[in-house]
mmCIF file of C-alpha atoms in Angstrom:
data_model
loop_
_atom_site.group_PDB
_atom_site.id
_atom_site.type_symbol
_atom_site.label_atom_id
_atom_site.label_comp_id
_atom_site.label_asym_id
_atom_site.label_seq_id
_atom_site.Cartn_x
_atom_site.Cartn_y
_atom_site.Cartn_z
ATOM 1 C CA UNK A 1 200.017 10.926 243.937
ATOM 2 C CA UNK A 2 200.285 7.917 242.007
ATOM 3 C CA UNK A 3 201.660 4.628 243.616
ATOM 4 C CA UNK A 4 204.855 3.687 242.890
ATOM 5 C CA UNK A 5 205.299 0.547 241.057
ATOM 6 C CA UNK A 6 208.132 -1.968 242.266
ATOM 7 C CA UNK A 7 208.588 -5.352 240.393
ATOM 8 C CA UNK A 8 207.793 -8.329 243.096
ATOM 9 C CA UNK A 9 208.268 -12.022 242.460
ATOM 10 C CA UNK A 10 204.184 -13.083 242.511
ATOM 11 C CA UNK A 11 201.375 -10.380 241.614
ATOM 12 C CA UNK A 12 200.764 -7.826 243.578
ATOM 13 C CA UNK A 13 197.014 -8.198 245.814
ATOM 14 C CA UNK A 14 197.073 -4.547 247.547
ATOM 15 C CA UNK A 15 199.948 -2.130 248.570
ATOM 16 C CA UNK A 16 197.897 -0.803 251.519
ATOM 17 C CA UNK A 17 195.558 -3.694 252.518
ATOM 18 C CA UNK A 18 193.026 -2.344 254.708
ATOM 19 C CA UNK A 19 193.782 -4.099 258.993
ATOM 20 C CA UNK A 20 190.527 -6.228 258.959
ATOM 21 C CA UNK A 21 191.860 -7.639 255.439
ATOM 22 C CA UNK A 22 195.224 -8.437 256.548
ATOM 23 C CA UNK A 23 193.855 -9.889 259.138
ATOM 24 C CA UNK A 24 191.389 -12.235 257.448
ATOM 25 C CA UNK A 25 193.778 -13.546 255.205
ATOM 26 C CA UNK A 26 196.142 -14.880 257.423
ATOM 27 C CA UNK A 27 197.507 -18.324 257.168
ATOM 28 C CA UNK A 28 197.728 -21.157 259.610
ATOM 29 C CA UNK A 29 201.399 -20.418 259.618
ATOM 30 C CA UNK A 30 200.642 -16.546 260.481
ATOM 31 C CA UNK A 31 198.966 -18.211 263.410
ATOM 32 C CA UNK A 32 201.982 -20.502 264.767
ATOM 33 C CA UNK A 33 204.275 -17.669 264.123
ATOM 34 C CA UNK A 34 202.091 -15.592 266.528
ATOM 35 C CA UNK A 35 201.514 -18.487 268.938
ATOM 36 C CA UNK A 36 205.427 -18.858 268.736
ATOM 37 C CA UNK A 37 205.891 -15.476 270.017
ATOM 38 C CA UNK A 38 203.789 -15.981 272.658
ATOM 39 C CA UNK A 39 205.045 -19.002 274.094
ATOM 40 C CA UNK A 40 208.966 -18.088 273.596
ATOM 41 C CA UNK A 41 209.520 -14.540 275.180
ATOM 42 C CA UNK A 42 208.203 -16.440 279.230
ATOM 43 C CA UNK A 43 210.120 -19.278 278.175
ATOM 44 C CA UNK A 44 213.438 -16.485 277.189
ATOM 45 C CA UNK A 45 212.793 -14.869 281.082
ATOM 46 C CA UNK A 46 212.127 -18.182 282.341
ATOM 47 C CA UNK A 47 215.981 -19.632 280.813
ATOM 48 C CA UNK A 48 217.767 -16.155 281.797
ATOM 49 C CA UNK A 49 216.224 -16.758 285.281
ATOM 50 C CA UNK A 50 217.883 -20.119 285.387
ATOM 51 C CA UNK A 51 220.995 -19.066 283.895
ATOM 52 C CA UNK A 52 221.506 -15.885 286.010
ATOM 53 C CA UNK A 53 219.182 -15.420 289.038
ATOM 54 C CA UNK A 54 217.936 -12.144 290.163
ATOM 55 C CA UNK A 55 217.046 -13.382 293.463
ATOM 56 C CA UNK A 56 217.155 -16.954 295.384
ATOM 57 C CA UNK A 57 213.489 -16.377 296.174
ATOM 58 C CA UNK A 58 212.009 -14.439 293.059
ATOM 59 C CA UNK A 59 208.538 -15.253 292.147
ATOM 60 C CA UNK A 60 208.674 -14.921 288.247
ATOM 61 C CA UNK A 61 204.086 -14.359 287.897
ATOM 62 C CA UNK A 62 204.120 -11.258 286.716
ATOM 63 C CA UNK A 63 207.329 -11.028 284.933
ATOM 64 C CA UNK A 64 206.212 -14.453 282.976
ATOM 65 C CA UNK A 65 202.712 -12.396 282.221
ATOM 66 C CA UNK A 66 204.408 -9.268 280.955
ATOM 67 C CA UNK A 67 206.570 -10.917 278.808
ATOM 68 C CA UNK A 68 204.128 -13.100 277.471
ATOM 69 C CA UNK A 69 202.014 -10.040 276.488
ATOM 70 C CA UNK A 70 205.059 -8.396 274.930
ATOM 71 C CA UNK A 71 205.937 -11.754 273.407
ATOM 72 C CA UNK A 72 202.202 -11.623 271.901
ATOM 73 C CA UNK A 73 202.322 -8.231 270.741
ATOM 74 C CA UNK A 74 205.694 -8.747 268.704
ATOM 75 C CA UNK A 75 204.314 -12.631 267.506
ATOM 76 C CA UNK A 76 201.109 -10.738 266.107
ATOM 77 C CA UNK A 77 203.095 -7.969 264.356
ATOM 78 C CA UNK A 78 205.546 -10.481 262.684
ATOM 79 C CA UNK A 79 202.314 -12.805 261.196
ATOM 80 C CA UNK A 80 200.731 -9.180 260.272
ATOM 81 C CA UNK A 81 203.780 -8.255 258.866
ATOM 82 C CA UNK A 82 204.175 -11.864 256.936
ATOM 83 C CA UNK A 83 200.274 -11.606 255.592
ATOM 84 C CA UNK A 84 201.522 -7.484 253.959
ATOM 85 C CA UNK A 85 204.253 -9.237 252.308
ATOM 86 C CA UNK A 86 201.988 -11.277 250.605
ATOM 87 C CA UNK A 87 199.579 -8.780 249.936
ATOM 88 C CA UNK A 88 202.485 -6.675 248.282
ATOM 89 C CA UNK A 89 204.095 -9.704 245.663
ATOM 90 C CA UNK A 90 207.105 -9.900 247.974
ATOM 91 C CA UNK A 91 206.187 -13.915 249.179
ATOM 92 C CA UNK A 92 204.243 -16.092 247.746
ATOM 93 C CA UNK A 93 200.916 -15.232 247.439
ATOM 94 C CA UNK A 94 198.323 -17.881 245.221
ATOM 95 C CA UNK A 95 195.915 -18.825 247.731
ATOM 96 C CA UNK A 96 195.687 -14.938 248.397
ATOM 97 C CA UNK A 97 195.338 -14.294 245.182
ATOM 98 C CA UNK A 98 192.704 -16.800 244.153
ATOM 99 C CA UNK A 99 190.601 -15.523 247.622
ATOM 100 C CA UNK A 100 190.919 -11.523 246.678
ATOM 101 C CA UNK A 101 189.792 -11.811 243.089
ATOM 102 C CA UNK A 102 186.637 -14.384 244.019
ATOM 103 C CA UNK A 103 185.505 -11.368 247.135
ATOM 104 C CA UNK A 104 186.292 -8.599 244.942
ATOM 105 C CA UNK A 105 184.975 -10.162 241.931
ATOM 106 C CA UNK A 106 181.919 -10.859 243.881
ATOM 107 C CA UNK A 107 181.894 -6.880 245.282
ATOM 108 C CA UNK A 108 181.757 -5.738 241.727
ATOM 109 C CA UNK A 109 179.201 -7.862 240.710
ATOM 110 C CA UNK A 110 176.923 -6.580 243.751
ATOM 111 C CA UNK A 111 177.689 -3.122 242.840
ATOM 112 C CA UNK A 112 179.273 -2.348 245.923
ATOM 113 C CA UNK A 113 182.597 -0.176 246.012
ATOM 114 C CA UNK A 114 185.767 -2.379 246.454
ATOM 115 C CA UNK A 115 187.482 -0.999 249.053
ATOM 116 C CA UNK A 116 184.635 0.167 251.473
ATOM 117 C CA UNK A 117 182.816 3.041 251.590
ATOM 118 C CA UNK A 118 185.198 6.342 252.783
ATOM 119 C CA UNK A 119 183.820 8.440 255.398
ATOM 120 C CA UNK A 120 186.771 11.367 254.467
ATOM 121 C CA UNK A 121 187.503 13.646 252.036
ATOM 122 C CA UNK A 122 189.326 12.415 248.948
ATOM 123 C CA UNK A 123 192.459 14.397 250.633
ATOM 124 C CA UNK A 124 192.248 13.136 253.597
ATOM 125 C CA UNK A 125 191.913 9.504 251.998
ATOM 126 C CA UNK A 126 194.855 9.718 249.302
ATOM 127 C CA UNK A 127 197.363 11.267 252.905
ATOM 128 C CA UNK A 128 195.769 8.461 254.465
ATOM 129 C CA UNK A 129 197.271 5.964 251.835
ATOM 130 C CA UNK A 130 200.304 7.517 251.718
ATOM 131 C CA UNK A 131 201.226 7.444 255.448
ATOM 132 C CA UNK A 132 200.450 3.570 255.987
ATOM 133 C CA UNK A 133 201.598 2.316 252.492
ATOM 134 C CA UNK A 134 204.006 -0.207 253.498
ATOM 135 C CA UNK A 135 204.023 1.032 257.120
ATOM 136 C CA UNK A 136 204.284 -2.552 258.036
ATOM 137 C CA UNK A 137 208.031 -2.402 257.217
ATOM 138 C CA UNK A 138 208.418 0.206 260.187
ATOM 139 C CA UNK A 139 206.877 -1.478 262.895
ATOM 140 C CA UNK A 140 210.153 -1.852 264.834
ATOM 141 C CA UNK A 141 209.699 2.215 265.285
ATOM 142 C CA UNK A 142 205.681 2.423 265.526
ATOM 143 C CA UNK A 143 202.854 -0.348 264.312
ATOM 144 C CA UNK A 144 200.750 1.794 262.054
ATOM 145 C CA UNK A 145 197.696 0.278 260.034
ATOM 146 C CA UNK A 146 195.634 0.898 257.716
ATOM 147 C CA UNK A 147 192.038 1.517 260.048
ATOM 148 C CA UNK A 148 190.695 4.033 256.787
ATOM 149 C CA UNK A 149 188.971 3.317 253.638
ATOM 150 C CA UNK A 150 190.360 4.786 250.363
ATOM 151 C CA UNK A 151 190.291 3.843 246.576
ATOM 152 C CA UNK A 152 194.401 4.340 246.209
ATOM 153 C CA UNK A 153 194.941 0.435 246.697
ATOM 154 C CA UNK A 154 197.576 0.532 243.264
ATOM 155 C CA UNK A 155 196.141 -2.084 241.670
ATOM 156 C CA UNK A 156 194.230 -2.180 238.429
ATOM 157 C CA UNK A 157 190.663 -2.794 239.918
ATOM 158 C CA UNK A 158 188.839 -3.349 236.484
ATOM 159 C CA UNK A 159 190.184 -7.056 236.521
ATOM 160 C CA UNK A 160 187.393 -8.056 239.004
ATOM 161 C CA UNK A 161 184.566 -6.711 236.891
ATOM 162 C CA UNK A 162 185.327 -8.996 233.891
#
């Protein structure tokens, strides 16, 4: 099934960047967004506590822990999220740009296949694309990623062999 093709702002890297890739090309300000999340869901339990006390004696450890794991999950899904909209053309995107077509450029040359080598079927691969193509827009209902390797990436790939 061919990808459909949606007119973005800046060009379009990868509609289903592999997790590793997202990853990788995150930003310093991926980072402080995550770090962000991290520090402000204690700090939210610590302020309610203050405002509106559950107990006169409550000791707030492990509250102030589990938050700060939630708060760490939700910080990393929101830079995750911000490095797919890049990836997609939706924000903008130059430094990724410039850093996908010098590795991929760089694959091609070495004869080595884009994407990574795929382990499945070419069925399995193509319902693999199509279930976490843009899956980073539902991540309020389940974080899905991209953990396969396929070829259906929809993206002209013959611009990194020239």
């Amino acid at each position: 099934m061919p990808v459909k093709e949606i007119q973005t702002p800046y060009p379009v890297i990868d509609t289903d960047p592999s997790f590793g890739r997202v990853v990788r090309y995150f930003r310093s300000s991926d980072y402080a967004a995550w770090a962000a999340g991290t520090a402000v869901a204690p700090g939210a339990i610590v302020a309610m506590e203050k405002f509106n006390p559950a107990a006169v004696t409550r000791n707030l450890r492990i509250p102030i822990r589990i938050s700060a794991l939630i708060g760490s999950f939700g910080g990393f899904l929101y830079a995750y999220q911000n490095s797919s909209l890049r990836f997609w053309g939706w924000k903008e995107n130059a430094a990724e740009v410039a850093k996908d077509h010098e590795e991929l450029s760089q694959l091609a040359k070495e004869g080595k296949p884009l994407y990574g080598e795929g382990l499945m079927p070419a069925h399995v691969q193509a319902a693999s694309a199509q279930n976490s193509r843009f899956a980073q827009l539902k991540f309020s209902l389940i974080p899905w990623f991209n953990l396969g390797s396929h070829n259906n990436h929809g993206v002209d790939t013959s611009k990194y062999s020239s």
